[in-house]
Amino acid sequence: METHRAVASLTELPFFGEEHIPTGSPFQPLSTHCSSHHVPTQVLSLNYNSDSNSSFTYTMPSSTSNSDWAELLIPSNPASAPSRFSAGKIMPKKFHKWEQQVKSHFQTKVVPAAEQVGRLLNCFDHPQIVNWIEVNNNLVTLTYNDFLHKLCNVVLEKHWKDSHYRKLQSPHHALTW
């Protein structure tokens, strides 16, 4: 009996190479399409602070994606540092998850309220957030809640609350819970 294995890309076939895909062709290898199907992954580790042993482990798609959504980069030891965002559009659900992880980190490390914002300022990889922090050098004086409110206004869509509420109220959404 012969076994068959699915291929993620036409280029995996021994007789097919990139040169066989016509320039400007609407046909691209499946691995380059955005889809909700499983995509092969690889693990990427990032050392964000050369003075510590902390690192981030993030599972990334092994193929390039056309997606512009930000991903949450979770440290290999969540108690060691807050999570970070990759570049891209940050969704309210991911922002909320990040906020919960930050709160958990602060409780585990027993970080005083006066130091919380200061500790967060050096923990961002997202270019939009980094630029915002560089321009607003007085953020360290804010309370954690005020900082989060301002950060929401920077990274989330202007009317995210309204659109999120509409999704929750739609009949289709109620059936998917």
PDB file of C-alpha atoms in Angstrom:
ATOM      1  CA  MET A   1       0.000   0.000   0.000  1.00  0.00           C
ATOM      2  CA  GLU A   2       1.365   3.394  -1.000  1.00  0.00           C
ATOM      3  CA  THR A   3       1.279   6.262   1.542  1.00  0.00           C
ATOM      4  CA  HIS A   4       0.599   9.828   0.485  1.00  0.00           C
ATOM      5  CA  ARG A   5       1.718  12.965   2.277  1.00  0.00           C
ATOM      6  CA  ALA A   6       0.075  16.354   1.804  1.00  0.00           C
ATOM      7  CA  VAL A   7       2.344  19.140   0.642  1.00  0.00           C
ATOM      8  CA  ALA A   8       2.057  22.715   1.872  1.00  0.00           C
ATOM      9  CA  SER A   9       3.532  24.177  -1.291  1.00  0.00           C
ATOM     10  CA  LEU A  10       3.943  23.141  -4.910  1.00  0.00           C
ATOM     11  CA  THR A  11       7.653  23.832  -4.548  1.00  0.00           C
ATOM     12  CA  GLU A  12       7.935  20.770  -2.283  1.00  0.00           C
ATOM     13  CA  LEU A  13       7.303  18.581  -5.320  1.00  0.00           C
ATOM     14  CA  PRO A  14      10.578  17.283  -6.803  1.00  0.00           C
ATOM     15  CA  PHE A  15       9.622  18.367 -10.318  1.00  0.00           C
ATOM     16  CA  PHE A  16       8.246  21.816  -9.438  1.00  0.00           C
ATOM     17  CA  GLY A  17      10.274  24.917  -8.598  1.00  0.00           C
ATOM     18  CA  GLU A  18       9.634  28.626  -8.048  1.00  0.00           C
ATOM     19  CA  GLU A  19      10.582  29.256 -11.690  1.00  0.00           C
ATOM     20  CA  HIS A  20       7.446  27.333 -12.744  1.00  0.00           C
ATOM     21  CA  ILE A  21       5.131  29.969 -11.201  1.00  0.00           C
ATOM     22  CA  PRO A  22       4.488  32.644 -13.836  1.00  0.00           C
ATOM     23  CA  THR A  23       5.182  36.227 -12.769  1.00  0.00           C
ATOM     24  CA  GLY A  24       1.945  37.990 -11.845  1.00  0.00           C
ATOM     25  CA  SER A  25       0.124  34.659 -11.653  1.00  0.00           C
ATOM     26  CA  PRO A  26      -2.934  34.459  -9.405  1.00  0.00           C
ATOM     27  CA  PHE A  27      -1.725  30.970  -8.504  1.00  0.00           C
ATOM     28  CA  GLN A  28       0.635  31.026  -5.579  1.00  0.00           C
ATOM     29  CA  PRO A  29       1.819  28.191  -3.365  1.00  0.00           C
ATOM     30  CA  LEU A  30      -0.787  27.437  -0.687  1.00  0.00           C
ATOM     31  CA  SER A  31       1.655  28.269   2.100  1.00  0.00           C
ATOM     32  CA  THR A  32       1.559  31.966   1.176  1.00  0.00           C
ATOM     33  CA  HIS A  33      -2.213  32.360   1.445  1.00  0.00           C
ATOM     34  CA  CYS A  34      -3.863  33.674   4.610  1.00  0.00           C
ATOM     35  CA  SER A  35      -6.316  31.143   5.905  1.00  0.00           C
ATOM     36  CA  SER A  36      -7.741  29.799   9.099  1.00  0.00           C
ATOM     37  CA  HIS A  37      -6.305  26.358   8.333  1.00  0.00           C
ATOM     38  CA  HIS A  38      -3.301  24.951  10.135  1.00  0.00           C
ATOM     39  CA  VAL A  39      -0.030  26.428   8.926  1.00  0.00           C
ATOM     40  CA  PRO A  40       3.320  24.785   9.716  1.00  0.00           C
ATOM     41  CA  THR A  41       5.097  26.683  12.469  1.00  0.00           C
ATOM     42  CA  GLN A  42       8.537  27.325  13.866  1.00  0.00           C
ATOM     43  CA  VAL A  43       9.587  28.568  17.292  1.00  0.00           C
ATOM     44  CA  LEU A  44      11.382  31.901  17.542  1.00  0.00           C
ATOM     45  CA  SER A  45      13.183  32.905  20.711  1.00  0.00           C
ATOM     46  CA  LEU A  46      14.025  36.538  21.334  1.00  0.00           C
ATOM     47  CA  ASN A  47      16.364  37.736  24.063  1.00  0.00           C
ATOM     48  CA  TYR A  48      15.117  41.187  24.935  1.00  0.00           C
ATOM     49  CA  ASN A  49      17.547  42.069  27.671  1.00  0.00           C
ATOM     50  CA  SER A  50      21.193  41.102  27.455  1.00  0.00           C
ATOM     51  CA  ASP A  51      21.607  41.593  31.216  1.00  0.00           C
ATOM     52  CA  SER A  52      19.031  38.963  32.154  1.00  0.00           C
ATOM     53  CA  ASN A  53      18.200  35.397  31.320  1.00  0.00           C
ATOM     54  CA  SER A  54      14.702  36.340  30.184  1.00  0.00           C
ATOM     55  CA  SER A  55      13.614  35.479  26.696  1.00  0.00           C
ATOM     56  CA  PHE A  56      10.442  35.326  24.657  1.00  0.00           C
ATOM     57  CA  THR A  57       9.377  32.187  22.884  1.00  0.00           C
ATOM     58  CA  TYR A  58       6.901  32.750  20.106  1.00  0.00           C
ATOM     59  CA  THR A  59       5.490  30.289  17.619  1.00  0.00           C
ATOM     60  CA  MET A  60       5.476  31.882  14.192  1.00  0.00           C
ATOM     61  CA  PRO A  61       4.067  30.633  10.899  1.00  0.00           C
ATOM     62  CA  SER A  62       6.885  29.193   8.826  1.00  0.00           C
ATOM     63  CA  SER A  63       5.460  30.828   5.718  1.00  0.00           C
ATOM     64  CA  THR A  64       5.012  34.518   5.221  1.00  0.00           C
ATOM     65  CA  SER A  65       1.526  35.763   5.825  1.00  0.00           C
ATOM     66  CA  ASN A  66      -0.338  38.729   4.434  1.00  0.00           C
ATOM     67  CA  SER A  67      -1.834  39.283   7.866  1.00  0.00           C
ATOM     68  CA  ASP A  68      -1.228  42.587   9.569  1.00  0.00           C
ATOM     69  CA  TRP A  69      -2.498  41.531  13.018  1.00  0.00           C
ATOM     70  CA  ALA A  70      -0.231  41.924  16.025  1.00  0.00           C
ATOM     71  CA  GLU A  71       0.673  38.818  17.990  1.00  0.00           C
ATOM     72  CA  LEU A  72       1.199  38.566  21.706  1.00  0.00           C
ATOM     73  CA  LEU A  73       4.786  37.566  22.524  1.00  0.00           C
ATOM     74  CA  ILE A  74       4.714  35.656  25.779  1.00  0.00           C
ATOM     75  CA  PRO A  75       7.941  35.201  27.767  1.00  0.00           C
ATOM     76  CA  SER A  76       9.146  31.626  28.265  1.00  0.00           C
ATOM     77  CA  ASN A  77       8.783  32.316  31.998  1.00  0.00           C
ATOM     78  CA  PRO A  78       5.653  34.530  32.305  1.00  0.00           C
ATOM     79  CA  ALA A  79       6.564  35.586  35.853  1.00  0.00           C
ATOM     80  CA  SER A  80       9.902  37.023  34.657  1.00  0.00           C
ATOM     81  CA  ALA A  81       8.548  39.785  32.401  1.00  0.00           C
ATOM     82  CA  PRO A  82       5.302  41.128  30.952  1.00  0.00           C
ATOM     83  CA  SER A  83       4.183  39.950  27.511  1.00  0.00           C
ATOM     84  CA  ARG A  84       4.894  42.078  24.432  1.00  0.00           C
ATOM     85  CA  PHE A  85       3.147  42.829  21.146  1.00  0.00           C
ATOM     86  CA  SER A  86       4.649  42.244  17.737  1.00  0.00           C
ATOM     87  CA  ALA A  87       4.114  44.856  15.041  1.00  0.00           C
ATOM     88  CA  GLY A  88       0.640  44.980  13.518  1.00  0.00           C
ATOM     89  CA  LYS A  89      -2.936  45.847  14.344  1.00  0.00           C
ATOM     90  CA  ILE A  90      -3.799  45.139  17.995  1.00  0.00           C
ATOM     91  CA  MET A  91      -7.262  43.721  18.592  1.00  0.00           C
ATOM     92  CA  PRO A  92      -9.239  44.474  21.796  1.00  0.00           C
ATOM     93  CA  LYS A  93      -9.313  40.786  22.772  1.00  0.00           C
ATOM     94  CA  LYS A  94      -5.500  40.519  22.580  1.00  0.00           C
ATOM     95  CA  PHE A  95      -5.101  43.823  24.405  1.00  0.00           C
ATOM     96  CA  HIS A  96      -7.324  42.498  27.201  1.00  0.00           C
ATOM     97  CA  LYS A  97      -5.307  39.258  27.370  1.00  0.00           C
ATOM     98  CA  TRP A  98      -2.083  41.304  27.560  1.00  0.00           C
ATOM     99  CA  GLU A  99      -3.581  43.465  30.318  1.00  0.00           C
ATOM    100  CA  GLN A 100      -4.496  40.361  32.352  1.00  0.00           C
ATOM    101  CA  GLN A 101      -0.988  38.926  31.913  1.00  0.00           C
ATOM    102  CA  VAL A 102       0.581  42.215  33.012  1.00  0.00           C
ATOM    103  CA  LYS A 103      -1.626  42.319  36.130  1.00  0.00           C
ATOM    104  CA  SER A 104      -0.659  38.732  36.935  1.00  0.00           C
ATOM    105  CA  HIS A 105       3.028  39.571  36.446  1.00  0.00           C
ATOM    106  CA  PHE A 106       2.773  42.587  38.782  1.00  0.00           C
ATOM    107  CA  GLN A 107       0.998  40.498  41.442  1.00  0.00           C
ATOM    108  CA  THR A 108       3.542  37.673  41.188  1.00  0.00           C
ATOM    109  CA  LYS A 109       6.517  40.056  41.368  1.00  0.00           C
ATOM    110  CA  VAL A 110       4.780  42.309  43.946  1.00  0.00           C
ATOM    111  CA  VAL A 111       5.501  45.464  41.952  1.00  0.00           C
ATOM    112  CA  PRO A 112       4.431  48.630  43.829  1.00  0.00           C
ATOM    113  CA  ALA A 113       1.801  50.749  42.051  1.00  0.00           C
ATOM    114  CA  ALA A 114       4.247  53.666  41.724  1.00  0.00           C
ATOM    115  CA  GLU A 115       6.705  51.498  39.714  1.00  0.00           C
ATOM    116  CA  GLN A 116       4.284  49.668  37.400  1.00  0.00           C
ATOM    117  CA  VAL A 117       4.205  52.131  34.497  1.00  0.00           C
ATOM    118  CA  GLY A 118       7.976  52.621  34.648  1.00  0.00           C
ATOM    119  CA  ARG A 119       8.504  48.867  34.350  1.00  0.00           C
ATOM    120  CA  LEU A 120       6.174  48.648  31.361  1.00  0.00           C
ATOM    121  CA  LEU A 121       7.770  51.454  29.348  1.00  0.00           C
ATOM    122  CA  ASN A 122      10.809  49.340  28.418  1.00  0.00           C
ATOM    123  CA  CYS A 123       8.752  46.261  27.572  1.00  0.00           C
ATOM    124  CA  PHE A 124       7.306  47.179  24.180  1.00  0.00           C
ATOM    125  CA  ASP A 125       8.432  45.968  20.754  1.00  0.00           C
ATOM    126  CA  HIS A 126       5.440  47.313  18.814  1.00  0.00           C
ATOM    127  CA  PRO A 127       6.753  50.271  16.730  1.00  0.00           C
ATOM    128  CA  GLN A 128       3.650  52.431  17.229  1.00  0.00           C
ATOM    129  CA  ILE A 129       3.851  52.033  21.018  1.00  0.00           C
ATOM    130  CA  VAL A 130       7.615  52.613  21.100  1.00  0.00           C
ATOM    131  CA  ASN A 131       7.214  55.850  19.108  1.00  0.00           C
ATOM    132  CA  TRP A 132       4.372  57.009  21.363  1.00  0.00           C
ATOM    133  CA  ILE A 133       6.506  56.388  24.471  1.00  0.00           C
ATOM    134  CA  GLU A 134       9.459  58.300  22.981  1.00  0.00           C
ATOM    135  CA  VAL A 135       7.262  61.315  22.189  1.00  0.00           C
ATOM    136  CA  ASN A 136       5.464  61.313  25.562  1.00  0.00           C
ATOM    137  CA  ASN A 137       8.290  61.338  28.099  1.00  0.00           C
ATOM    138  CA  ASN A 138       5.956  62.064  31.046  1.00  0.00           C
ATOM    139  CA  LEU A 139       4.163  58.693  30.947  1.00  0.00           C
ATOM    140  CA  VAL A 140       6.060  57.422  33.988  1.00  0.00           C
ATOM    141  CA  THR A 141       4.133  59.932  36.125  1.00  0.00           C
ATOM    142  CA  LEU A 142       0.777  58.331  35.227  1.00  0.00           C
ATOM    143  CA  THR A 143      -1.039  55.740  37.290  1.00  0.00           C
ATOM    144  CA  TYR A 144      -1.288  52.270  35.774  1.00  0.00           C
ATOM    145  CA  ASN A 145      -5.003  52.752  34.935  1.00  0.00           C
ATOM    146  CA  ASP A 146      -4.394  56.162  33.324  1.00  0.00           C
ATOM    147  CA  PHE A 147      -1.517  54.697  31.316  1.00  0.00           C
ATOM    148  CA  LEU A 148      -3.721  51.831  30.078  1.00  0.00           C
ATOM    149  CA  HIS A 149      -6.472  54.256  29.109  1.00  0.00           C
ATOM    150  CA  LYS A 150      -4.037  56.364  27.062  1.00  0.00           C
ATOM    151  CA  LEU A 151      -2.451  53.254  25.553  1.00  0.00           C
ATOM    152  CA  CYS A 152      -5.907  52.007  24.482  1.00  0.00           C
ATOM    153  CA  ASN A 153      -6.477  55.297  22.689  1.00  0.00           C
ATOM    154  CA  VAL A 154      -3.168  54.874  20.856  1.00  0.00           C
ATOM    155  CA  VAL A 155      -3.298  51.228  19.764  1.00  0.00           C
ATOM    156  CA  LEU A 156      -6.979  50.358  19.410  1.00  0.00           C
ATOM    157  CA  GLU A 157      -9.305  51.626  16.702  1.00  0.00           C
ATOM    158  CA  LYS A 158     -11.100  54.853  17.549  1.00  0.00           C
ATOM    159  CA  HIS A 159     -14.552  53.262  17.899  1.00  0.00           C
ATOM    160  CA  TRP A 160     -13.489  49.806  19.077  1.00  0.00           C
ATOM    161  CA  LYS A 161     -15.976  49.768  21.973  1.00  0.00           C
ATOM    162  CA  ASP A 162     -18.934  50.458  19.684  1.00  0.00           C
ATOM    163  CA  SER A 163     -17.930  47.864  17.098  1.00  0.00           C
ATOM    164  CA  HIS A 164     -17.190  45.295  19.803  1.00  0.00           C
ATOM    165  CA  TYR A 165     -20.575  45.934  21.431  1.00  0.00           C
ATOM    166  CA  ARG A 166     -22.339  45.579  18.045  1.00  0.00           C
ATOM    167  CA  LYS A 167     -20.635  42.216  17.510  1.00  0.00           C
ATOM    168  CA  LEU A 168     -21.788  41.032  20.919  1.00  0.00           C
ATOM    169  CA  GLN A 169     -25.357  42.123  20.172  1.00  0.00           C
ATOM    170  CA  SER A 170     -25.579  40.507  16.734  1.00  0.00           C
ATOM    171  CA  PRO A 171     -27.797  37.377  16.538  1.00  0.00           C
ATOM    172  CA  HIS A 172     -25.050  35.387  14.785  1.00  0.00           C
ATOM    173  CA  HIS A 173     -22.555  36.103  17.574  1.00  0.00           C
ATOM    174  CA  ALA A 174     -25.060  34.975  20.206  1.00  0.00           C
ATOM    175  CA  LEU A 175     -25.318  31.583  18.484  1.00  0.00           C
ATOM    176  CA  THR A 176     -21.547  31.053  18.437  1.00  0.00           C
ATOM    177  CA  TRP A 177     -20.969  31.368  22.188  1.00  0.00           C
TER     178      TRP A 177
END
